[in-house]
Coordinates of C-alpha atoms in Angstrom, one line a residue:
M1 CA -167.3 -94.4 -98.4
T2 CA -163.5 -95.5 -98.6
D3 CA -160.3 -93.0 -99.1
G4 CA -159.9 -96.1 -101.4
D5 CA -163.7 -94.8 -103.5
R6 CA -162.5 -91.4 -103.2
S7 CA -159.8 -91.9 -105.8
T8 CA -161.7 -94.5 -107.9
D9 CA -164.3 -92.1 -109.3
V10 CA -163.8 -92.8 -112.5
G11 CA -166.6 -94.4 -114.3
L12 CA -165.6 -97.9 -112.6
T13 CA -168.0 -100.2 -111.6
L14 CA -168.1 -102.9 -108.3
P15 CA -168.1 -106.5 -109.9
R16 CA -171.7 -107.8 -110.7
S17 CA -171.6 -110.4 -107.3
P18 CA -173.3 -111.3 -104.4
A19 CA -172.9 -108.6 -101.5
T20 CA -173.2 -107.9 -98.4
L21 CA -174.7 -104.8 -97.0
I22 CA -172.6 -102.8 -94.5
A23 CA -173.0 -99.1 -93.0
V24 CA -171.2 -96.6 -94.0
P25 CA -169.3 -94.4 -90.5
R26 CA -170.1 -90.9 -90.7
L27 CA -169.1 -88.4 -88.3
L28 CA -170.5 -84.7 -87.1
F29 CA -167.0 -81.9 -87.3
T30 CA -167.8 -78.8 -84.9
V31 CA -165.2 -76.4 -85.8
M32 CA -164.3 -74.0 -83.6
R33 CA -161.6 -71.0 -82.8
E34 CA -160.5 -69.1 -79.0
G35 CA -160.6 -72.2 -76.8
G36 CA -164.2 -73.8 -78.2
N37 CA -166.0 -71.1 -77.4
D38 CA -166.7 -69.7 -80.9
V39 CA -168.5 -71.9 -83.7
Q40 CA -166.5 -71.9 -87.0
R41 CA -169.4 -74.3 -88.9
Q42 CA -170.3 -77.8 -88.9
L43 CA -170.0 -80.9 -91.0
E44 CA -170.9 -84.2 -91.7
I45 CA -168.1 -87.1 -93.1
D46 CA -169.2 -90.3 -94.0
G47 CA -166.2 -93.0 -94.3
E48 CA -163.6 -95.5 -92.6
R49 CA -160.8 -92.8 -93.2
V50 CA -161.2 -88.6 -92.2
R51 CA -158.3 -87.3 -92.9
I52 CA -157.7 -83.4 -91.8
G53 CA -155.3 -81.2 -92.4
S54 CA -154.8 -77.4 -94.4
H55 CA -154.1 -79.7 -98.0
P56 CA -157.4 -79.4 -100.0
S57 CA -156.8 -83.1 -100.5
N58 CA -158.2 -83.9 -97.2
E59 CA -161.5 -84.7 -96.0
L60 CA -161.7 -81.4 -93.5
V61 CA -160.1 -78.9 -94.5
L62 CA -158.6 -76.5 -91.7
D63 CA -158.2 -72.9 -92.5
D64 CA -155.3 -72.8 -90.3
R65 CA -151.9 -71.4 -90.5
L66 CA -150.5 -73.5 -87.6
V67 CA -152.1 -76.7 -88.9
S68 CA -149.7 -79.5 -91.2
R69 CA -150.8 -79.9 -94.9
F70 CA -151.6 -83.5 -93.5
H71 CA -151.7 -82.8 -89.4
C72 CA -153.7 -86.1 -88.2
T73 CA -156.0 -88.8 -89.2
L74 CA -158.9 -90.2 -87.8
T75 CA -159.8 -94.5 -88.8
R76 CA -162.5 -96.7 -87.8
E77 CA -161.7 -99.7 -86.3
P78 CA -164.0 -102.5 -84.8
T79 CA -165.4 -101.4 -81.8
C80 CA -164.0 -97.7 -81.6
W81 CA -162.5 -94.7 -83.8
A82 CA -159.3 -94.2 -83.1
V83 CA -156.7 -91.1 -84.3
K84 CA -153.4 -91.1 -85.3
D85 CA -150.8 -87.6 -85.7
A86 CA -148.7 -87.7 -89.1
E87 CA -145.6 -86.3 -88.0
S88 CA -147.6 -82.9 -87.7
L89 CA -145.4 -79.7 -86.7
N90 CA -147.5 -78.4 -83.7
G91 CA -149.2 -81.8 -82.7
T92 CA -152.8 -83.4 -82.5
F93 CA -154.2 -83.0 -78.5
L94 CA -157.0 -84.7 -77.2
G95 CA -158.2 -84.0 -73.9
G96 CA -155.6 -81.7 -73.4
V97 CA -152.5 -84.4 -74.0
R98 CA -150.3 -84.5 -76.8
V99 CA -151.2 -87.6 -79.0
R100 CA -149.1 -89.9 -81.4
D101 CA -152.0 -92.0 -81.5
A102 CA -155.2 -92.6 -79.0
I103 CA -158.1 -94.2 -79.1
L104 CA -161.7 -91.8 -79.4
P105 CA -164.2 -91.4 -76.5
G106 CA -167.1 -93.3 -78.0
S107 CA -169.8 -91.1 -77.3
E108 CA -167.8 -87.5 -77.9
C109 CA -164.1 -85.6 -78.0
E110 CA -162.8 -82.7 -78.4
L111 CA -159.4 -82.1 -80.7
R112 CA -156.4 -79.3 -80.5
L113 CA -154.7 -79.4 -84.0
G114 CA -152.9 -76.0 -84.1
D115 CA -155.7 -73.0 -83.0
S116 CA -158.8 -74.9 -83.8
W117 CA -160.8 -77.2 -82.1
L118 CA -163.1 -79.7 -83.4
R119 CA -165.9 -81.1 -81.3
V120 CA -166.6 -85.0 -82.9
T121 CA -169.3 -86.8 -82.7
P122 CA -170.1 -89.9 -83.8
V123 CA -174.2 -89.5 -85.8
R124 CA -175.9 -92.2 -87.2
A125 CA -175.2 -93.5 -90.6
R126 CA -177.1 -92.5 -93.5
A127 CA -175.7 -95.0 -96.5
V128 CA -174.6 -98.4 -97.2
V129 CA -173.0 -100.0 -99.1
Q130 CA -172.2 -103.3 -101.0
V131 CA -169.0 -105.5 -100.1
P132 CA -168.8 -108.3 -102.9
E133 CA -168.9 -112.1 -101.5
Q134 CA -165.5 -112.7 -102.2
S135 CA -162.5 -114.2 -100.2
Q136 CA -159.5 -114.0 -102.6
F137 CA -157.7 -111.6 -104.9
G138 CA -154.6 -114.3 -106.6
E139 CA -152.5 -115.2 -103.7
L140 CA -154.4 -112.6 -101.1
F141 CA -156.9 -114.5 -98.5
G142 CA -159.5 -112.7 -96.4
N143 CA -163.6 -113.6 -95.2
S144 CA -163.1 -110.1 -93.2
I145 CA -165.2 -107.1 -94.3
V146 CA -161.6 -104.8 -94.8
M147 CA -160.2 -107.6 -96.4
R148 CA -163.3 -107.9 -98.8
Q149 CA -163.8 -104.2 -99.7
V150 CA -159.9 -104.6 -100.7
F151 CA -160.4 -106.5 -102.6
A152 CA -163.0 -105.0 -104.7
L153 CA -161.2 -102.5 -105.0
L154 CA -158.3 -104.6 -106.6
E155 CA -160.6 -105.9 -109.1
R156 CA -161.3 -102.4 -110.0
V157 CA -157.8 -101.2 -110.2
A158 CA -157.4 -103.7 -112.6
A159 CA -159.8 -103.0 -114.7
S160 CA -158.0 -99.9 -115.3
D161 CA -154.2 -98.4 -116.3
A162 CA -154.5 -95.6 -113.9
T163 CA -150.9 -95.0 -111.7
V164 CA -151.5 -97.0 -107.8
L165 CA -149.9 -97.2 -104.5
I166 CA -150.2 -99.7 -102.7
E167 CA -149.7 -98.8 -98.6
G168 CA -149.4 -101.0 -96.1
E169 CA -147.1 -102.7 -93.4
S170 CA -144.1 -105.1 -94.7
G171 CA -145.0 -108.3 -94.6
T172 CA -148.9 -107.1 -95.7
G173 CA -148.8 -108.7 -99.3
K174 CA -148.3 -105.5 -101.6
E175 CA -146.1 -107.4 -104.1
L176 CA -148.6 -109.6 -104.5
A177 CA -151.2 -107.6 -104.6
A178 CA -149.5 -105.6 -107.6
A179 CA -148.5 -108.6 -109.1
E180 CA -152.5 -109.6 -109.2
I181 CA -153.3 -106.3 -110.9
V182 CA -151.1 -106.7 -113.6
R183 CA -152.3 -110.1 -114.1
R184 CA -156.1 -109.1 -114.7
G185 CA -155.2 -105.9 -116.1
A186 CA -155.0 -105.4 -120.1
R187 CA -151.0 -104.9 -119.8
A188 CA -151.4 -109.1 -119.1
Q189 CA -149.4 -109.6 -121.5
R190 CA -146.4 -107.5 -121.5
R191 CA -143.5 -106.6 -119.5
F192 CA -143.8 -106.4 -116.0
L193 CA -140.6 -105.1 -113.8
T194 CA -139.7 -105.2 -110.7
L195 CA -137.0 -102.4 -108.5
D196 CA -136.8 -101.7 -105.7
C197 CA -136.1 -98.4 -104.4
G198 CA -135.0 -99.5 -100.8
A199 CA -132.2 -101.8 -102.3
I200 CA -130.1 -99.8 -104.4
S201 CA -127.5 -96.8 -103.7
P202 CA -128.7 -93.6 -104.5
S203 CA -125.6 -92.9 -106.1
L204 CA -127.3 -95.5 -108.9
M205 CA -130.7 -95.2 -108.4
E206 CA -130.8 -92.2 -111.5
S207 CA -129.7 -95.1 -113.9
E208 CA -131.3 -97.8 -112.7
L209 CA -134.5 -96.6 -113.4
F210 CA -133.5 -94.1 -116.6
G211 CA -130.2 -96.0 -117.8
H212 CA -127.4 -94.9 -119.0
A213 CA -125.2 -94.4 -122.1
R214 CA -121.5 -95.7 -122.5
G215 CA -119.0 -93.3 -120.5
A216 CA -121.7 -91.4 -118.6
F217 CA -119.6 -92.0 -115.6
T218 CA -116.5 -94.3 -113.7
G219 CA -117.5 -97.9 -115.5
A220 CA -119.6 -97.1 -117.5
D221 CA -118.2 -99.4 -120.2
R222 CA -121.3 -99.4 -122.2
A223 CA -124.6 -98.3 -122.5
R224 CA -127.6 -99.8 -120.3
V225 CA -131.5 -99.9 -120.6
G226 CA -133.2 -98.4 -117.8
A227 CA -136.5 -99.7 -115.7
F228 CA -138.8 -97.5 -117.3
E229 CA -137.2 -98.4 -121.1
G230 CA -137.2 -101.7 -119.5
A231 CA -141.4 -101.9 -119.1
H232 CA -141.9 -100.4 -121.9
G233 CA -145.8 -101.4 -122.9
G234 CA -146.1 -103.0 -119.9
T235 CA -146.1 -102.5 -116.3
L236 CA -143.6 -101.6 -113.4
F237 CA -143.2 -101.8 -109.7
L238 CA -141.7 -99.7 -107.5
D239 CA -141.3 -101.5 -104.2
E240 CA -140.6 -99.1 -101.1
I241 CA -141.0 -95.7 -102.9
G242 CA -141.1 -94.3 -99.8
E243 CA -137.1 -95.4 -100.0
L244 CA -136.2 -93.4 -103.4
P245 CA -133.9 -90.4 -102.2
L246 CA -135.9 -87.0 -102.2
E247 CA -133.0 -85.7 -105.3
M248 CA -134.4 -88.3 -107.9
Q249 CA -137.5 -87.5 -107.2
P250 CA -138.1 -84.3 -109.2
K251 CA -137.4 -86.8 -112.1
L252 CA -139.0 -89.9 -111.1
L253 CA -142.1 -87.0 -111.2
R254 CA -141.0 -85.7 -114.1
A255 CA -141.0 -88.8 -116.3
L256 CA -144.1 -90.0 -114.8
E257 CA -145.7 -86.6 -116.1
A258 CA -144.3 -86.6 -119.3
R259 CA -144.0 -89.9 -119.9
E260 CA -140.8 -89.9 -121.7
I261 CA -137.3 -90.2 -120.0
R262 CA -133.2 -88.8 -121.0
R263 CA -130.4 -92.1 -119.3
V264 CA -128.1 -90.6 -117.8
G265 CA -124.8 -88.9 -120.0
E266 CA -127.5 -88.0 -122.6
N267 CA -129.4 -84.5 -124.6
D268 CA -132.2 -86.5 -126.0
T269 CA -135.3 -88.0 -124.5
R270 CA -137.2 -91.0 -124.9
K271 CA -140.7 -92.0 -124.7
V272 CA -141.9 -94.8 -122.7
D273 CA -145.7 -96.2 -122.3
V274 CA -145.6 -98.0 -119.1
R275 CA -148.1 -98.3 -116.0
V276 CA -146.8 -97.5 -112.6
I277 CA -147.5 -99.3 -109.8
A278 CA -146.0 -98.5 -106.6
A279 CA -146.2 -99.5 -103.2
T280 CA -144.1 -98.5 -99.8
N281 CA -144.6 -99.8 -95.7
R282 CA -143.9 -95.7 -95.2
D283 CA -146.6 -93.3 -94.4
L284 CA -146.0 -90.8 -97.2
E285 CA -148.4 -88.2 -95.8
R286 CA -145.9 -88.6 -92.7
E287 CA -142.9 -88.0 -95.4
V288 CA -144.1 -85.2 -96.9
N289 CA -145.0 -83.5 -93.3
R290 CA -141.5 -84.2 -92.8
G291 CA -139.6 -82.6 -95.8
R292 CA -138.6 -86.1 -96.8
F293 CA -141.2 -86.8 -99.6
R294 CA -142.3 -84.6 -102.5
E295 CA -146.0 -83.4 -102.2
D296 CA -146.2 -83.3 -105.5
L297 CA -144.8 -86.6 -106.4
Y298 CA -147.2 -88.4 -104.3
F299 CA -149.9 -87.1 -105.4
R300 CA -149.4 -87.7 -108.6
L301 CA -148.2 -91.5 -107.4
S302 CA -151.7 -91.9 -105.7
V303 CA -154.0 -91.4 -108.5
I304 CA -155.8 -94.7 -107.0
R305 CA -154.7 -95.5 -103.1
V306 CA -154.7 -99.3 -101.5
R307 CA -154.1 -99.7 -98.3
L308 CA -153.5 -103.9 -97.1
P309 CA -154.4 -103.5 -93.6
P310 CA -152.5 -105.2 -91.0
L311 CA -153.1 -109.1 -89.9
R312 CA -153.6 -106.9 -86.5
E313 CA -156.3 -105.5 -87.9
R314 CA -158.2 -108.6 -89.2
L315 CA -157.2 -112.0 -86.6
E316 CA -160.8 -112.9 -88.1
D317 CA -158.8 -114.3 -91.2
I318 CA -156.5 -116.0 -89.7
P319 CA -158.2 -119.5 -90.3
C320 CA -158.8 -118.8 -93.8
L321 CA -155.4 -117.9 -93.8
V322 CA -153.7 -120.9 -92.7
Q323 CA -155.9 -123.1 -94.1
A324 CA -155.1 -121.4 -97.5
F325 CA -151.0 -121.8 -97.0
L326 CA -151.7 -125.6 -95.9
E327 CA -153.2 -125.8 -99.3
R328 CA -150.2 -123.9 -100.9
M329 CA -147.8 -126.3 -99.7
E330 CA -149.9 -129.6 -99.9
A331 CA -150.2 -130.7 -95.8
S332 CA -153.8 -130.2 -95.6
S333 CA -153.4 -133.3 -94.2
A334 CA -151.7 -131.0 -91.3
E335 CA -155.2 -129.2 -90.6
P336 CA -156.1 -131.0 -87.4
L337 CA -152.6 -129.8 -85.3
F338 CA -154.4 -126.1 -85.1
T339 CA -157.5 -126.9 -83.3
R340 CA -159.5 -123.7 -81.5
E341 CA -157.4 -123.6 -78.5
V342 CA -154.3 -122.7 -81.4
Y343 CA -156.2 -120.2 -83.2
R344 CA -157.8 -118.5 -79.7
E345 CA -153.7 -118.6 -78.7
L346 CA -152.4 -117.2 -82.3
K347 CA -155.7 -114.3 -82.4
A348 CA -154.3 -113.0 -79.3
H349 CA -150.7 -112.5 -80.8
D350 CA -149.8 -109.0 -82.6
W351 CA -148.2 -110.5 -85.5
P352 CA -145.7 -107.2 -86.0
G353 CA -144.2 -109.3 -89.7
N354 CA -147.9 -110.0 -90.7
V355 CA -149.2 -112.6 -93.1
R356 CA -145.2 -113.0 -94.4
E357 CA -145.1 -113.6 -90.4
L358 CA -148.3 -116.2 -89.9
R359 CA -146.8 -118.2 -93.2
N360 CA -143.3 -119.0 -91.6
Y361 CA -145.0 -119.9 -89.0
V362 CA -147.1 -122.6 -90.3
E363 CA -144.1 -123.9 -92.2
R364 CA -142.2 -123.9 -88.7
A365 CA -145.3 -125.8 -87.2
L366 CA -145.7 -128.9 -90.2
V367 CA -141.0 -129.0 -90.2
L368 CA -142.3 -129.6 -86.6
E369 CA -145.2 -131.5 -86.6
T370 CA -146.3 -129.1 -83.9
A371 CA -148.5 -126.0 -83.9
D372 CA -147.2 -124.5 -80.6
P373 CA -148.2 -120.7 -81.2
A374 CA -145.9 -120.2 -77.7
S375 CA -142.9 -120.3 -80.1
V376 CA -145.0 -116.9 -81.4
P377 CA -143.8 -113.6 -80.9
S378 CA -145.8 -111.0 -79.8
A379 CA -145.5 -106.9 -80.9
R380 CA -145.3 -106.0 -77.6
D381 CA -142.4 -108.9 -76.6
G382 CA -140.5 -107.7 -79.6
Q383 CA -139.8 -103.2 -78.9
R384 CA -139.6 -104.4 -75.0
A385 CA -136.7 -107.4 -75.1
S386 CA -133.6 -105.9 -74.6
R387 CA -129.8 -106.8 -74.1
S388 CA -126.9 -105.3 -72.9
D389 CA -123.6 -104.3 -74.4
D390 CA -120.0 -104.8 -72.4
D391 CA -120.7 -102.0 -70.4
G392 CA -124.4 -103.0 -68.9
N393 CA -126.1 -100.5 -70.4
S394 CA -129.9 -101.7 -72.1
A395 CA -130.2 -100.9 -75.9
P396 CA -133.4 -102.3 -78.1
A397 CA -132.5 -105.7 -79.0
S398 CA -133.1 -106.8 -82.9
D399 CA -135.8 -109.2 -83.8
V400 CA -135.2 -111.4 -86.8
E401 CA -138.8 -112.3 -87.3
Q402 CA -139.3 -108.5 -88.4
P403 CA -138.5 -107.7 -91.4
F404 CA -134.2 -105.5 -90.9
K405 CA -136.1 -102.4 -92.5
V406 CA -138.7 -102.3 -89.4
A407 CA -136.1 -103.7 -87.6
K408 CA -133.8 -101.2 -88.0
E409 CA -136.4 -97.9 -87.8
R410 CA -137.6 -99.1 -84.2
V411 CA -134.0 -99.9 -83.5
I412 CA -133.7 -96.3 -84.2
V413 CA -136.5 -94.7 -82.8
E414 CA -135.9 -95.8 -79.5
F415 CA -132.0 -94.7 -79.8
E416 CA -133.6 -90.7 -81.3
K417 CA -136.5 -91.4 -77.4
V418 CA -133.1 -92.3 -75.4
Y419 CA -130.6 -90.0 -76.8
L420 CA -132.5 -86.4 -77.2
E421 CA -134.5 -87.4 -73.1
R422 CA -130.5 -87.7 -72.4
L423 CA -129.8 -84.5 -73.4
M424 CA -132.3 -81.9 -72.7
Q425 CA -131.5 -83.1 -69.0
W426 CA -128.3 -82.2 -69.7
A427 CA -129.0 -78.5 -70.9
Q428 CA -132.2 -78.6 -68.7
G429 CA -134.7 -78.0 -71.2
N430 CA -132.7 -75.0 -73.3
V431 CA -132.9 -75.9 -77.1
S432 CA -130.2 -73.9 -78.3
R433 CA -127.9 -75.1 -75.8
A434 CA -129.0 -78.8 -76.7
A435 CA -128.9 -78.4 -80.2
R436 CA -125.2 -77.4 -80.1
K437 CA -124.1 -80.1 -77.9
A438 CA -124.9 -82.5 -80.1
K439 CA -124.1 -80.6 -82.8
I440 CA -126.8 -80.6 -84.7
D441 CA -129.4 -77.6 -86.5
R442 CA -131.6 -76.2 -83.6
M443 CA -134.5 -76.2 -86.2
Y444 CA -134.1 -80.2 -87.0
L445 CA -133.4 -80.2 -83.4
H446 CA -137.3 -79.2 -82.4
R447 CA -138.5 -81.0 -85.0
L448 CA -137.1 -84.8 -83.9
L449 CA -138.6 -82.8 -80.4
Q450 CA -142.2 -82.6 -81.6
R451 CA -142.0 -85.5 -83.1
Y452 CA -141.3 -88.0 -79.6
A453 CA -143.6 -85.0 -77.5
M454 CA -141.1 -84.4 -75.9
T455 CA -141.4 -79.9 -75.3
R456 CA -144.4 -77.9 -74.5
D457 CA -142.3 -75.0 -76.0
S458 CA -143.9 -72.6 -78.4
Q459 CA -143.2 -74.0 -81.9
P460 CA -142.1 -72.0 -85.3
D461 CA -144.5 -71.9 -87.6
R462 CA -145.2 -75.1 -90.8

């Protein structure tokens, strides 16, 4: 059972259509303590995604004070299992090495999380699921198993009125998914408003969400209706919800729970009937661990979770997507440009901009009348490219093929890594001295060092 299926056990049924039967992956977990010698329990878990942590919502819950609420996730990839640490405080260790992302050995391996040891063993699948033969959901296309599973889930989501959280990297089609959910839902003929939480100044966020009264603040010369009131009876799409300022999150939670809002500068509340669909390119479980996103708001938004996979996880869909783009551009006659050799080269790229980047490539190929894949930069090229400033120092390059937010975050990550390395060298490994030098809080520095696995010092409890 996938994570999306876990979240939607609310009486919805799969659409009746031709389907493919696939086996559900299964893992055997042996939970141990004291260096792997004391076996606590064993359990088998079905699914392509297994979340591990101390919070009860995880598929595998560990009663360990050194394990974060959302510690790490095991994900089934086409030929292997992968582990991804969720910015846990005390880290995830594979073979004695702290890892952020790693491929698990094929047969059996051991992970250490806090004081807990996990022996992970893939076992024979016992269940199968039906995957409908559906290659399209509105403007989303794909023949791969993973996308057909997403389409089946989206069909069920559209038939409900539940709050939805759409997760995925920039360019995977989150806005398209949200729009199609609305078009196929009961509120299709009502208002559909979009609010980009990443494009609004924090000082204006409350007014944008809930509106304001005349004279509520300087410049408020007239009353204004906010997004919740504007979408009354319909749907509100909160794009980039991970960018919502922390101080605004309790107010949004209250609006979702009570279905009522209060305009800035007013005392009276107003009832609203709004379906909320949220989307983010951030890992909100990591943001919860970092203290940047409220846990209660996360669970209120993720009544149903839909994950749109990046293009690199479904490269077999590239021919299908290219053909769909050509049809939308009324340029099907240009299909001979995309030969088998071209498709083979396209599947070798990482596509950091995902489907949006592929569409730009197709459009560029039509303009230039050539489908030379050499013009498509890989993710590795984008990450490794650098430039020199006037002093000759190397600095991360900005890849304009990526959305601004993604490129900015990658530059910040590279800066933090280099700065921390030089800072700790200067301080000779002394965290307190380094914190004084950088003029930042010692605990915050601890968290930064743990994020990039730059220290082996004992870590404080979470």
